[in-house]
Amino acid sequence: MIHPWQIALITLYAFIQPNETRSFNIGMSMPILAGWFTGLLLGNPQTGLVLGGTLQLMTLGVNTYGGTSIPNTTVGAIVGTALSLNSTPELALGIAIPVTLLMIQLDILARYANIFFLHRADHFIDERNYDKAAFQNLLGMIAPGLSRAVPVFFVLCFGQSFVEAVMGWIPQWFMTGLQVAGGVIPVVGICILLNYLPTRSKLPFLILGFLLAAYVKIPLIGVAGFGLVITLLDYMYTRQADQRWAANQEGSDLDE
């Protein structure tokens, strides 16, 4: 049986976790730490470490670049550890993975909910009311925190049957809509990132990377490797050109 104080602490951890990554970032979003913390409170940190470590391997090299929503292995580690303390790590992992996938939809909802605070912040900035604009950033911590804390709270209170009931209750059209929205968000995020990069001067390289990934089917690591080589060559030739220009300028000054 999970006691109320344990539920409160684990739920608080789940609420703080998504906002911690944007502030002091001590690793609370790491599944291995989340699993260990949950297991420690419930009296079996070993199960939490095994489950969290397994889920940690799933997150290596994965991040929310450009606003992409990814499986929330942190919440999966919390829920899987809490529901499977008296079972094997394999069974705990079987419970955790569906939860991580469900959290993708809740993350999309949280991101869309924060649009309201972003528009209010823009409004206050236009009015030069910077204190209220900054306060909107604090309010923006609520939606991500609740998107993690609320499901963790209900799962801890009602068990695995709650997860199964939620998955069966959500209509298919709603899940499809969230999946479409989740596909649009990364595109918008990547476009925003491209605005801050020298895209026009490096457009051939951008097209090359797209062609390698889309048509040659080279994995992402391979495309990154090609990008690294091209970057080093570009830097090398640019540096040599600068050195030749500097040498020519020095020679011109001597002739004068």
Short mmCIF file of C-alpha atoms in Angstrom, two decimals:
data_model
loop_
_atom_site.label_atom_id
_atom_site.label_comp_id
_atom_site.label_asym_id
_atom_site.label_seq_id
_atom_site.Cartn_x
_atom_site.Cartn_y
_atom_site.Cartn_z
CA MET A 1 0.00 0.00 0.00
CA ILE A 2 1.28 3.46 -0.92
CA HIS A 3 0.83 5.99 1.87
CA PRO A 4 -0.52 9.53 1.27
CA TRP A 5 2.81 11.19 2.13
CA GLN A 6 4.57 8.99 -0.42
CA ILE A 7 1.99 9.89 -3.08
CA ALA A 8 2.44 13.59 -2.23
CA LEU A 9 6.23 13.52 -2.53
CA ILE A 10 6.26 11.51 -5.75
CA THR A 11 3.58 13.75 -7.29
CA LEU A 12 5.58 16.83 -6.27
CA TYR A 13 8.65 15.32 -7.94
CA ALA A 14 6.64 14.78 -11.14
CA PHE A 15 5.44 18.41 -11.07
CA ILE A 16 8.90 19.88 -10.54
CA GLN A 17 10.67 17.65 -13.06
CA PRO A 18 9.72 19.33 -16.39
CA ASN A 19 10.40 22.81 -15.03
CA GLU A 20 13.67 21.73 -13.39
CA THR A 21 15.18 21.10 -16.82
CA ARG A 22 14.67 24.79 -17.65
CA SER A 23 16.23 26.12 -14.43
CA PHE A 24 18.77 24.52 -12.10
CA ASN A 25 18.83 21.21 -14.07
CA ILE A 26 20.29 18.78 -11.53
CA GLY A 27 19.07 15.72 -13.41
CA MET A 28 15.55 15.21 -12.08
CA SER A 29 14.37 14.55 -15.64
CA MET A 30 16.68 11.53 -15.93
CA PRO A 31 14.66 8.29 -15.73
CA ILE A 32 17.34 6.57 -13.66
CA LEU A 33 17.11 9.26 -10.97
CA ALA A 34 13.30 9.33 -11.09
CA GLY A 35 13.13 5.54 -10.74
CA TRP A 36 15.66 5.52 -7.89
CA PHE A 37 13.84 8.31 -6.02
CA THR A 38 10.47 6.58 -6.35
CA GLY A 39 11.92 3.24 -5.31
CA LEU A 40 13.71 4.82 -2.37
CA LEU A 41 10.48 6.33 -1.04
CA LEU A 42 8.62 3.06 -1.50
CA GLY A 43 11.34 0.87 -0.02
CA ASN A 44 12.85 -0.77 -3.11
CA PRO A 45 15.41 1.50 -4.79
CA GLN A 46 16.97 -1.46 -6.65
CA THR A 47 13.86 -1.96 -8.79
CA GLY A 48 13.77 1.76 -9.48
CA LEU A 49 17.40 1.79 -10.55
CA VAL A 50 17.01 -1.20 -12.88
CA LEU A 51 13.86 0.18 -14.49
CA GLY A 52 15.16 3.74 -14.65
CA GLY A 53 18.48 2.61 -16.10
CA THR A 54 16.71 0.60 -18.80
CA LEU A 55 14.55 3.57 -19.75
CA GLN A 56 17.62 5.81 -19.62
CA LEU A 57 19.10 3.82 -22.49
CA MET A 58 16.01 4.65 -24.55
CA THR A 59 16.63 8.38 -24.14
CA LEU A 60 20.30 8.55 -25.18
CA GLY A 61 20.60 11.01 -28.03
CA VAL A 62 16.88 11.83 -27.91
CA ASN A 63 15.71 15.34 -27.09
CA THR A 64 12.85 17.73 -27.80
CA TYR A 65 14.61 19.57 -30.62
CA GLY A 66 12.38 22.10 -32.34
CA GLY A 67 9.48 21.44 -30.01
CA THR A 68 9.23 17.71 -30.69
CA SER A 69 7.25 15.72 -28.12
CA ILE A 70 9.01 12.49 -27.19
CA PRO A 71 8.02 9.58 -24.92
CA ASN A 72 8.28 10.73 -21.31
CA THR A 73 10.50 8.04 -19.85
CA THR A 74 10.78 9.97 -16.58
CA VAL A 75 7.09 9.56 -15.78
CA GLY A 76 7.32 6.00 -17.09
CA ALA A 77 10.07 5.27 -14.57
CA ILE A 78 8.01 6.74 -11.73
CA VAL A 79 4.83 4.88 -12.60
CA GLY A 80 6.53 1.60 -13.49
CA THR A 81 8.52 1.59 -10.27
CA ALA A 82 5.53 2.47 -8.13
CA LEU A 83 3.26 -0.22 -9.61
CA SER A 84 5.80 -3.02 -9.78
CA LEU A 85 7.74 -3.00 -6.54
CA ASN A 86 6.68 -6.58 -5.80
CA SER A 87 7.29 -7.91 -9.31
CA THR A 88 10.17 -8.31 -11.76
CA PRO A 89 11.88 -5.43 -13.62
CA GLU A 90 10.63 -6.94 -16.90
CA LEU A 91 7.00 -6.56 -15.78
CA ALA A 92 7.73 -3.04 -14.54
CA LEU A 93 9.11 -2.14 -17.95
CA GLY A 94 5.97 -3.54 -19.59
CA ILE A 95 3.89 -1.14 -17.50
CA ALA A 96 6.19 1.84 -17.97
CA ILE A 97 6.39 1.87 -21.79
CA PRO A 98 2.64 2.44 -22.43
CA VAL A 99 2.72 5.26 -19.90
CA THR A 100 5.66 6.94 -21.66
CA LEU A 101 3.73 6.85 -24.95
CA LEU A 102 0.55 8.24 -23.37
CA MET A 103 2.55 11.14 -21.96
CA ILE A 104 3.37 12.31 -25.51
CA GLN A 105 -0.25 13.40 -25.94
CA LEU A 106 -0.31 15.17 -22.57
CA ASP A 107 2.92 16.97 -23.43
CA ILE A 108 1.34 18.27 -26.64
CA LEU A 109 -1.65 19.55 -24.65
CA ALA A 110 0.67 21.30 -22.19
CA ARG A 111 2.57 23.01 -25.00
CA TYR A 112 -0.63 24.28 -26.59
CA ALA A 113 -1.94 25.48 -23.21
CA ASN A 114 1.19 27.60 -22.78
CA ILE A 115 0.41 29.49 -25.98
CA PHE A 116 -2.11 31.51 -23.93
CA PHE A 117 0.62 32.74 -21.56
CA LEU A 118 3.00 33.45 -24.45
CA HIS A 119 0.46 35.73 -26.13
CA ARG A 120 -0.15 37.51 -22.83
CA ALA A 121 3.60 37.98 -22.41
CA ASP A 122 3.80 39.52 -25.91
CA HIS A 123 0.96 41.85 -25.01
CA PHE A 124 2.67 43.06 -21.83
CA ILE A 125 5.97 43.48 -23.69
CA ASP A 126 4.23 45.74 -26.22
CA GLU A 127 2.96 47.77 -23.26
CA ARG A 128 6.51 47.81 -21.79
CA ASN A 129 5.18 46.11 -18.68
CA TYR A 130 8.11 43.76 -18.31
CA ASP A 131 7.32 42.55 -14.79
CA LYS A 132 3.96 41.15 -15.86
CA ALA A 133 5.55 39.68 -18.98
CA ALA A 134 8.12 37.88 -16.84
CA PHE A 135 5.34 36.64 -14.54
CA GLN A 136 3.73 34.89 -17.52
CA ASN A 137 6.85 32.73 -17.74
CA LEU A 138 6.22 31.61 -14.17
CA LEU A 139 2.61 30.81 -15.00
CA GLY A 140 3.90 28.81 -17.94
CA MET A 141 5.35 26.33 -15.45
CA ILE A 142 1.87 25.21 -14.41
CA ALA A 143 0.75 23.33 -17.54
CA PRO A 144 3.93 21.20 -17.97
CA GLY A 145 3.95 20.42 -14.26
CA LEU A 146 0.29 19.38 -14.15
CA SER A 147 0.64 17.31 -17.33
CA ARG A 148 3.08 15.12 -15.38
CA ALA A 149 1.79 15.39 -11.82
CA VAL A 150 -1.91 14.71 -12.45
CA PRO A 151 -1.51 11.34 -14.22
CA VAL A 152 1.13 10.25 -11.70
CA PHE A 153 -1.23 11.14 -8.83
CA PHE A 154 -4.16 9.19 -10.28
CA VAL A 155 -2.01 6.18 -11.16
CA LEU A 156 -0.58 6.07 -7.65
CA CYS A 157 -4.07 6.30 -6.18
CA PHE A 158 -5.93 3.90 -8.48
CA GLY A 159 -3.23 1.65 -9.91
CA GLN A 160 -2.67 0.10 -13.32
CA SER A 161 -6.40 -0.15 -14.02
CA PHE A 162 -6.47 3.65 -14.29
CA VAL A 163 -3.92 3.60 -17.14
CA GLU A 164 -5.89 0.93 -19.00
CA ALA A 165 -9.17 2.81 -18.49
CA VAL A 166 -7.73 6.07 -19.80
CA MET A 167 -6.26 4.43 -22.89
CA GLY A 168 -9.61 2.82 -23.63
CA TRP A 169 -11.68 5.93 -22.91
CA ILE A 170 -9.81 8.42 -25.14
CA PRO A 171 -11.61 8.57 -28.52
CA GLN A 172 -9.60 7.76 -31.62
CA TRP A 173 -10.34 11.09 -33.30
CA PHE A 174 -8.84 12.93 -30.34
CA MET A 175 -5.70 10.81 -30.40
CA THR A 176 -5.41 11.36 -34.15
CA GLY A 177 -5.73 15.12 -33.67
CA LEU A 178 -2.99 15.15 -31.07
CA GLN A 179 -0.76 13.10 -33.34
CA VAL A 180 -1.28 15.59 -36.18
CA ALA A 181 -0.57 18.49 -33.83
CA GLY A 182 2.51 16.71 -32.56
CA GLY A 183 3.75 16.43 -36.14
CA VAL A 184 3.19 20.13 -36.84
CA ILE A 185 4.96 21.42 -33.73
CA PRO A 186 8.43 20.10 -34.71
CA VAL A 187 8.10 21.61 -38.19
CA VAL A 188 7.33 25.03 -36.73
CA GLY A 189 10.15 24.67 -34.21
CA ILE A 190 12.69 23.71 -36.86
CA CYS A 191 11.62 26.67 -39.02
CA ILE A 192 12.17 28.98 -36.05
CA LEU A 193 15.63 27.51 -35.50
CA LEU A 194 16.49 27.99 -39.18
CA ASN A 195 15.69 31.70 -38.86
CA TYR A 196 18.59 32.04 -36.42
CA LEU A 197 21.05 30.16 -38.66
CA PRO A 198 22.88 31.43 -41.78
CA THR A 199 20.47 29.39 -43.91
CA ARG A 200 20.79 31.39 -47.12
CA SER A 201 24.57 31.27 -47.27
CA LYS A 202 24.60 27.55 -46.38
CA LEU A 203 21.51 26.49 -48.35
CA PRO A 204 23.32 23.85 -50.49
CA PHE A 205 24.42 22.03 -47.33
CA LEU A 206 20.88 22.13 -45.94
CA ILE A 207 19.51 20.62 -49.15
CA LEU A 208 22.27 18.00 -49.15
CA GLY A 209 21.38 16.91 -45.62
CA PHE A 210 17.71 16.61 -46.57
CA LEU A 211 18.51 14.53 -49.65
CA LEU A 212 20.82 12.21 -47.70
CA ALA A 213 18.13 11.56 -45.08
CA ALA A 214 15.06 11.45 -47.34
CA TYR A 215 16.31 9.60 -50.41
CA VAL A 216 19.61 7.90 -49.59
CA LYS A 217 18.10 6.78 -46.25
CA ILE A 218 21.27 7.53 -44.30
CA PRO A 219 20.61 7.41 -40.53
CA LEU A 220 20.68 10.63 -38.52
CA ILE A 221 24.12 9.88 -37.08
CA GLY A 222 25.47 9.42 -40.60
CA VAL A 223 23.99 12.73 -41.75
CA ALA A 224 25.51 14.40 -38.68
CA GLY A 225 28.87 12.85 -39.61
CA PHE A 226 28.67 14.28 -43.13
CA GLY A 227 27.72 17.64 -41.61
CA LEU A 228 30.74 17.54 -39.30
CA VAL A 229 33.12 16.83 -42.20
CA ILE A 230 31.61 19.61 -44.32
CA THR A 231 31.80 22.03 -41.39
CA LEU A 232 35.47 21.25 -40.78
CA LEU A 233 36.28 21.64 -44.50
CA ASP A 234 34.38 24.91 -44.67
CA TYR A 235 36.19 26.20 -41.60
CA MET A 236 39.57 25.09 -42.95
CA TYR A 237 39.15 26.73 -46.36
CA THR A 238 37.65 29.88 -44.86
CA ARG A 239 40.58 30.18 -42.48
CA GLN A 240 43.07 29.67 -45.31
CA ALA A 241 41.31 32.34 -47.38
CA ASP A 242 41.45 34.75 -44.44
CA GLN A 243 45.16 34.06 -43.97
CA ARG A 244 45.85 34.68 -47.67
CA TRP A 245 43.87 37.91 -47.55
CA ALA A 246 45.78 39.06 -44.45
CA ALA A 247 49.09 38.21 -46.14
CA ASN A 248 48.12 40.16 -49.25
CA GLN A 249 47.09 43.13 -47.13
CA GLU A 250 50.40 43.03 -45.29
CA GLY A 251 52.29 42.89 -48.59
CA SER A 252 50.34 45.86 -49.94
CA ASP A 253 51.16 47.90 -46.83
CA LEU A 254 54.89 47.11 -47.25
CA ASP A 255 54.86 48.18 -50.91
CA GLU A 256 53.37 51.52 -49.95
#
